[in-house]
């Protein structure tokens, strides 16, 4: 077996064990294999294994890598995880099924326009800035209600919230906050948890775990 396949199976088993220990019922989180910087050669074994959720950070890279792959593997859902500039929205809408980084109204308006014109069905996560970090993207929790209303008025399909907690801190506290925020808004999906903390994210019922290094290995750039 290819190392990406054994890594994925190992992660799936750890998640199953964690869910059993927590006695959660009807909870089945999805694993997004974050393939940014990795080539088709590393992605193909997972595709052939039947994995269907993949994540990328850059529109250009996604278009180059996934244009043909998505035609050959029709069940694949591609997730945009990185910061999305409005001038890239047109192409993003062509290749991605989910966008996790919706964080401002200008972007929301541009997405609404392109999704309508291209007649696409794209599911969106609102990125939340839980750490009150000035340099980080995301909507402040106190602004979520009005931002969500604006997005709904634009007919955007908001499925949940997403966060990237500050590094070197107890991420569990952030996962708990996002879980509570999600409950308040009755969103179906939560996007949180990466290689180092996906089991903590499981504890707070994340529905999309974004795992890169743990599946593909260390990134060289
Ligand atoms: C790169 C990236 C990941 C995956 O990170 P790993 O630590 O390699 O698992 C998850 N989410 C986002 C937003 C990323 O940019």
Short mmCIF file of N, CA, C and O and ligand atoms in Angstrom, two decimals, residues 34 36 57 81 164 194-195 210-213 219, ligand 1:
data_model
loop_
_atom_site.label_atom_id
_atom_site.label_comp_id
_atom_site.label_asym_id
_atom_site.label_seq_id
_atom_site.Cartn_x
_atom_site.Cartn_y
_atom_site.Cartn_z
N UNK A 34 -5.62 17.26 2.65
CA UNK A 34 -5.12 18.56 2.18
C UNK A 34 -3.87 18.34 1.33
O UNK A 34 -2.78 18.09 1.85
N UNK A 36 -2.31 20.35 -0.84
CA UNK A 36 -1.52 21.52 -1.28
C UNK A 36 -0.03 21.17 -1.34
O UNK A 36 0.46 20.47 -0.45
N UNK A 57 -5.14 25.16 -1.17
CA UNK A 57 -5.05 26.51 -0.62
C UNK A 57 -4.99 27.61 -1.66
O UNK A 57 -5.18 28.76 -1.33
N UNK A 81 -9.40 26.02 0.99
CA UNK A 81 -9.15 26.29 2.40
C UNK A 81 -8.42 27.60 2.64
O UNK A 81 -8.43 28.14 3.74
N UNK A 164 -9.19 28.57 12.12
CA UNK A 164 -7.79 28.18 12.22
C UNK A 164 -7.30 28.81 13.53
O UNK A 164 -6.99 30.00 13.55
N UNK A 194 -6.72 19.98 12.43
CA UNK A 194 -5.69 19.70 11.43
C UNK A 194 -4.83 18.54 11.96
O UNK A 194 -5.21 17.89 12.93
N UNK A 195 -3.70 18.28 11.33
CA UNK A 195 -2.90 17.10 11.71
C UNK A 195 -2.63 17.03 13.22
O UNK A 195 -2.76 15.97 13.82
N UNK A 210 -9.39 18.78 8.52
CA UNK A 210 -8.51 19.13 7.39
C UNK A 210 -7.10 18.62 7.65
O UNK A 210 -6.33 19.26 8.35
N UNK A 211 -6.77 17.47 7.10
CA UNK A 211 -5.49 16.83 7.43
C UNK A 211 -4.55 16.79 6.22
O UNK A 211 -4.87 16.17 5.20
N UNK A 212 -3.42 17.47 6.35
CA UNK A 212 -2.43 17.49 5.27
C UNK A 212 -1.23 16.61 5.59
O UNK A 212 -1.11 15.49 5.10
N UNK A 213 -0.34 17.15 6.43
CA UNK A 213 0.90 16.47 6.80
C UNK A 213 0.67 15.03 7.26
O UNK A 213 1.44 14.12 6.89
N UNK A 219 5.53 18.96 4.11
CA UNK A 219 5.59 19.76 2.89
C UNK A 219 6.96 20.42 2.78
O UNK A 219 7.51 20.86 3.78
C1 LIG B 1 -2.44 23.46 5.26
C2 LIG B 1 -3.74 23.57 5.91
C3 LIG B 1 -4.29 22.48 6.61
C4 LIG B 1 -3.56 21.17 6.82
O1 LIG B 1 -2.53 21.35 7.75
P1 LIG B 1 -1.69 20.12 8.35
O2 LIG B 1 -1.11 20.65 9.60
O3 LIG B 1 -0.66 19.77 7.33
O4 LIG B 1 -2.64 19.02 8.58
C5 LIG B 1 -5.56 22.64 7.15
N1 LIG B 1 -6.24 23.79 7.04
C6 LIG B 1 -5.75 24.86 6.39
C7 LIG B 1 -6.56 26.09 6.30
C8 LIG B 1 -4.48 24.79 5.82
O5 LIG B 1 -3.98 25.86 5.21
#
